[in-house]
Amino acid sequence: FSVALHRQGIRWEDLPDTVAELQRLLFRGTGEKQERILYLEPDDGNGAERRQGKMRGEINKFANVAKLFETGEPDAFIEEFRLWLDGFLAQDDILFAEAYYTAATFLLSSINRADGEGSDPHRVKKLLHLDAFGSRRAACQFLLETAASIIEREGEEQERSSEAIVRQLNKYIEQHLADDLSLIRLAEIARFNPQYLSRLYKQVMGIGISERILELRLAEAKRLLDETQWKVQDIAVKIGFQSAPYFTRFFKKQTGLTPHEYRTRRIHV
């Protein structure tokens, strides 16, 4: 049998890469079908190349960091982004530049996806020029600040978008109190997942969709009782109840009065 040895001790953090190199060396050596002792030299000309290969692997790990941004985990993204950048501070100029522009390209793409709205032209220009920074630390800090700025701006845009969606939904509900206002139906109209729409609505309004619908139906019922002489059954249908008894139970639970008692009391007042 053959064995592969390293000629000197190695650092613990280099062990996985060194073992892989020894295995490749052993595999090549045993192809000659004779027993041999094979040595991996401390620096056989490939050491720097191996280290560069390892660091390029680290550059490729930025995809995992970026995924945190895409899935809406801003705090985790900033923390992992910081750690990823720190790993290149002591590398050679080429590797650091490659890491910097990998991150800068991603951030620029994020700005472009928002059509550049609210972006600082000076910041965008500086993002494309690594030589504009006095130190690597300053360059990394700029990347982190740019990322934080994009996250803040997207959060504001998402908030405005969410509020607009809820306004449109409330308008639809107000105009269709007699119709099917189930969560599934409203989700179809808004083109959202029902569970997501429910969470979004409560986040913006502070109450659930069903609670809001009942509030609006109660308010409309009171208005019709005050301003019209419609029969209770007609009012029930008008605001989305299919039976007068069900509407009466709902109304009394909310006000302590039946619809007839409410109307009579209002007349006497």
Coordinates of C-alpha atoms in Angstrom, one line a residue:
F1 CA 0.0 0.0 0.0
S2 CA 1.0 3.6 -0.4
V3 CA 0.8 6.5 2.0
A4 CA 0.7 10.3 1.5
L5 CA 2.3 12.6 4.1
H6 CA 2.7 16.3 4.5
R7 CA 6.3 17.3 5.2
Q8 CA 5.5 19.7 8.0
G9 CA 2.8 20.5 10.5
I10 CA -0.2 22.5 9.4
R11 CA -2.7 24.9 11.0
W12 CA -5.9 23.4 12.3
E13 CA -8.0 25.6 10.1
D14 CA -6.1 24.3 7.0
L15 CA -6.7 20.6 7.9
P16 CA -9.8 20.0 5.6
D17 CA -8.0 21.5 2.5
T18 CA -4.8 19.6 3.3
V19 CA -6.6 16.3 3.7
A20 CA -8.3 16.8 0.4
E21 CA -4.9 17.5 -1.2
L22 CA -3.4 14.4 0.4
Q23 CA -6.2 12.3 -0.9
R24 CA -5.7 13.7 -4.5
L25 CA -2.0 13.1 -4.2
L26 CA -2.5 9.5 -3.0
F27 CA -5.0 8.8 -5.8
R28 CA -2.6 10.1 -8.5
G29 CA 0.3 8.1 -7.0
T30 CA -1.5 4.8 -6.6
G31 CA -2.3 5.0 -10.3
E32 CA 1.3 3.7 -11.0
K33 CA 0.4 0.4 -9.3
Q34 CA 3.4 0.3 -6.9
E35 CA 3.8 1.0 -3.2
R36 CA 5.1 4.5 -2.6
I37 CA 5.5 7.1 0.1
L38 CA 4.2 10.3 -1.3
Y39 CA 4.9 13.7 0.1
L40 CA 2.9 16.9 -0.1
E41 CA 5.5 19.7 0.0
P42 CA 4.9 22.7 2.3
D43 CA 4.6 24.9 -0.7
D44 CA 4.8 23.0 -3.9
G45 CA 3.8 26.0 -5.9
N46 CA 0.1 25.2 -5.5
G47 CA -0.3 26.5 -1.9
A48 CA -1.2 30.0 -3.0
E49 CA -3.4 28.7 -5.7
R50 CA -5.2 26.5 -3.1
R51 CA -5.7 29.4 -0.8
Q52 CA -7.1 31.5 -3.7
G53 CA -9.4 28.7 -4.6
K54 CA -10.7 28.5 -1.1
M55 CA -11.3 32.3 -0.9
R56 CA -13.1 32.2 -4.2
G57 CA -15.3 29.6 -2.7
E58 CA -16.0 32.1 0.1
I59 CA -16.9 34.7 -2.5
N60 CA -19.4 32.3 -4.0
K61 CA -21.0 32.0 -0.5
F62 CA -22.3 35.6 -1.0
A63 CA -25.3 34.0 -2.7
N64 CA -26.3 32.6 0.7
V65 CA -25.9 36.0 2.2
A66 CA -28.0 37.6 -0.5
K67 CA -30.7 35.1 0.0
L68 CA -31.4 36.6 3.4
F69 CA -32.0 39.9 1.7
E70 CA -34.3 38.5 -0.9
T71 CA -36.4 36.6 1.7
G72 CA -36.9 39.7 3.9
E73 CA -34.6 39.0 6.8
P74 CA -32.8 42.4 7.0
D75 CA -31.2 42.0 10.4
A76 CA -29.7 38.6 9.6
F77 CA -28.6 39.8 6.2
I78 CA -26.6 42.8 7.6
E79 CA -25.0 40.6 10.2
E80 CA -24.0 37.9 7.8
F81 CA -22.9 40.5 5.2
R82 CA -20.6 42.1 7.8
L83 CA -19.0 38.7 8.7
W84 CA -18.6 37.9 5.0
L85 CA -16.8 41.2 4.3
D86 CA -14.6 40.8 7.3
G87 CA -13.3 37.5 5.9
F88 CA -11.6 39.4 3.0
L89 CA -10.0 42.3 4.8
A90 CA -6.6 40.4 5.1
Q91 CA -6.7 39.0 1.5
D92 CA -4.7 40.2 -1.4
D93 CA -5.9 43.1 -3.5
I94 CA -7.4 41.0 -6.3
L95 CA -9.5 38.9 -4.0
F96 CA -10.6 41.8 -1.9
A97 CA -11.6 43.7 -5.1
E98 CA -13.5 40.6 -6.4
A99 CA -15.4 40.4 -3.1
Y100 CA -16.1 44.1 -3.1
Y101 CA -17.5 44.2 -6.6
T102 CA -19.5 41.0 -6.0
A103 CA -21.3 42.8 -3.2
A104 CA -21.4 46.2 -5.0
T105 CA -23.0 44.6 -8.1
F106 CA -25.7 43.0 -6.0
L107 CA -26.5 46.3 -4.2
L108 CA -26.6 48.1 -7.5
S109 CA -29.0 45.5 -8.9
S110 CA -31.2 46.0 -5.9
I111 CA -31.2 49.8 -6.5
N112 CA -32.1 49.3 -10.2
R113 CA -35.0 46.9 -9.3
A114 CA -36.5 49.9 -7.5
D115 CA -35.9 52.0 -10.6
G116 CA -33.4 54.0 -8.7
E117 CA -36.2 55.7 -6.8
G118 CA -34.9 57.7 -3.8
S119 CA -31.3 56.6 -4.5
D120 CA -28.4 59.0 -4.0
P121 CA -26.5 59.4 -7.4
H122 CA -23.3 60.2 -5.5
R123 CA -23.6 57.0 -3.5
V124 CA -24.3 55.0 -6.7
K125 CA -21.3 56.5 -8.4
K126 CA -19.0 55.8 -5.4
L127 CA -20.3 52.2 -5.2
L128 CA -18.6 51.5 -8.5
H129 CA -15.2 52.9 -7.5
L130 CA -13.3 50.9 -5.0
D131 CA -10.4 53.3 -5.3
A132 CA -12.6 56.1 -3.9
F133 CA -12.0 54.7 -0.3
G134 CA -9.0 55.4 1.9
S135 CA -9.0 51.9 3.4
R136 CA -10.6 48.5 3.0
R137 CA -12.5 49.0 6.3
A138 CA -14.0 52.2 4.9
A139 CA -15.0 50.4 1.7
C140 CA -16.7 47.6 3.7
Q141 CA -18.5 50.2 5.9
F142 CA -19.8 51.9 2.8
L143 CA -21.2 48.7 1.5
L144 CA -22.9 48.0 4.8
E145 CA -24.4 51.5 5.0
T146 CA -25.6 51.3 1.4
A147 CA -27.3 48.0 2.2
A148 CA -28.9 49.5 5.2
S149 CA -30.1 52.4 3.1
I150 CA -31.7 50.1 0.5
I151 CA -33.4 48.1 3.2
E152 CA -34.8 51.2 4.9
R153 CA -36.1 52.5 1.5
E154 CA -37.7 49.2 0.6
G155 CA -39.3 49.0 4.0
E156 CA -40.9 52.4 3.5
E157 CA -42.0 51.5 0.0
Q158 CA -43.5 48.2 1.2
E159 CA -45.3 50.1 3.9
R160 CA -46.8 52.5 1.4
S161 CA -47.7 49.7 -0.9
S162 CA -49.4 47.7 2.0
E163 CA -51.4 50.8 3.0
A164 CA -52.6 51.3 -0.6
I165 CA -53.6 47.6 -0.8
V166 CA -55.6 47.8 2.4
R167 CA -57.3 51.1 1.3
Q168 CA -58.4 49.5 -1.9
L169 CA -59.7 46.4 0.0
N170 CA -61.6 48.6 2.5
K171 CA -63.2 50.5 -0.4
Y172 CA -64.3 47.2 -2.0
I173 CA -65.7 45.9 1.3
E174 CA -67.7 49.2 1.9
Q175 CA -69.2 48.9 -1.6
H176 CA -70.0 45.2 -1.4
L177 CA -71.4 44.6 2.1
A178 CA -74.2 42.5 0.7
D179 CA -71.7 40.2 -1.2
D180 CA -69.5 37.3 -0.3
L181 CA -66.7 38.9 1.9
S182 CA -65.0 35.7 3.0
L183 CA -61.3 35.8 3.4
I184 CA -60.9 33.4 0.4
R185 CA -63.0 35.7 -1.8
L186 CA -61.2 38.8 -0.7
A187 CA -57.8 37.1 -1.3
E188 CA -58.9 36.2 -4.9
I189 CA -59.8 39.8 -5.5
A190 CA -56.6 41.2 -4.0
R191 CA -54.5 38.4 -5.7
F192 CA -52.8 37.4 -2.4
N193 CA -52.5 34.3 -0.4
P194 CA -55.4 34.3 2.2
Q195 CA -53.1 33.9 5.2
Y196 CA -50.7 36.6 3.9
L197 CA -53.6 39.0 3.2
S198 CA -55.0 38.4 6.7
R199 CA -51.6 39.2 8.3
L200 CA -51.1 42.3 6.1
Y201 CA -54.5 43.7 6.9
K202 CA -54.1 43.3 10.6
Q203 CA -50.6 44.8 10.5
V204 CA -51.9 47.9 8.8
M205 CA -55.4 48.3 10.4
G206 CA -54.7 46.9 13.9
I207 CA -57.8 44.6 13.6
G208 CA -58.7 41.6 11.6
I209 CA -60.6 41.6 8.3
S210 CA -63.7 39.9 9.8
E211 CA -63.8 42.4 12.6
R212 CA -63.6 45.3 10.2
I213 CA -66.4 43.8 8.1
L214 CA -68.7 43.4 11.1
E215 CA -67.9 47.0 12.2
L216 CA -68.9 48.3 8.7
R217 CA -72.0 46.2 8.6
L218 CA -73.1 47.4 12.0
A219 CA -72.5 51.0 11.1
E220 CA -74.5 50.6 7.9
A221 CA -77.3 48.8 9.7
K222 CA -77.6 51.7 12.2
R223 CA -77.6 54.2 9.3
L224 CA -80.4 52.3 7.5
L225 CA -82.5 52.0 10.7
D226 CA -82.0 55.7 11.4
E227 CA -82.6 57.1 7.9
T228 CA -85.0 54.7 6.2
Q229 CA -88.2 52.8 6.9
W230 CA -86.9 49.6 5.4
K231 CA -88.0 46.3 7.0
V232 CA -85.5 44.6 9.2
Q233 CA -85.3 41.7 6.8
D234 CA -84.4 44.0 3.9
I235 CA -81.7 45.7 5.9
A236 CA -80.3 42.3 6.9
V237 CA -80.0 41.3 3.2
K238 CA -78.6 44.7 2.3
I239 CA -75.6 44.4 4.6
G240 CA -74.9 40.7 3.9
F241 CA -77.0 38.7 6.3
Q242 CA -79.2 36.0 4.8
S243 CA -81.8 35.9 7.6
A244 CA -83.4 38.5 9.8
P245 CA -83.1 36.4 12.9
Y246 CA -79.4 36.0 12.5
F247 CA -79.0 39.7 11.9
T248 CA -81.1 40.5 14.9
R249 CA -79.0 38.3 17.2
F250 CA -75.8 40.0 15.8
F251 CA -77.2 43.5 16.2
K252 CA -78.4 42.8 19.8
K253 CA -75.0 41.3 20.7
Q254 CA -73.3 44.4 19.5
T255 CA -75.7 47.1 20.8
G256 CA -77.7 45.5 23.6
L257 CA -80.9 46.3 21.5
T258 CA -82.8 44.5 18.8
P259 CA -83.0 46.5 15.5
H260 CA -86.7 47.3 16.3
E261 CA -85.8 48.6 19.8
Y262 CA -82.9 50.6 18.4
R263 CA -85.2 52.3 15.8
T264 CA -87.9 52.9 18.3
R265 CA -85.6 54.5 20.8
R266 CA -84.0 56.7 18.1
I267 CA -87.5 57.9 17.0
H268 CA -88.5 58.8 20.6
V269 CA -85.2 60.6 21.2

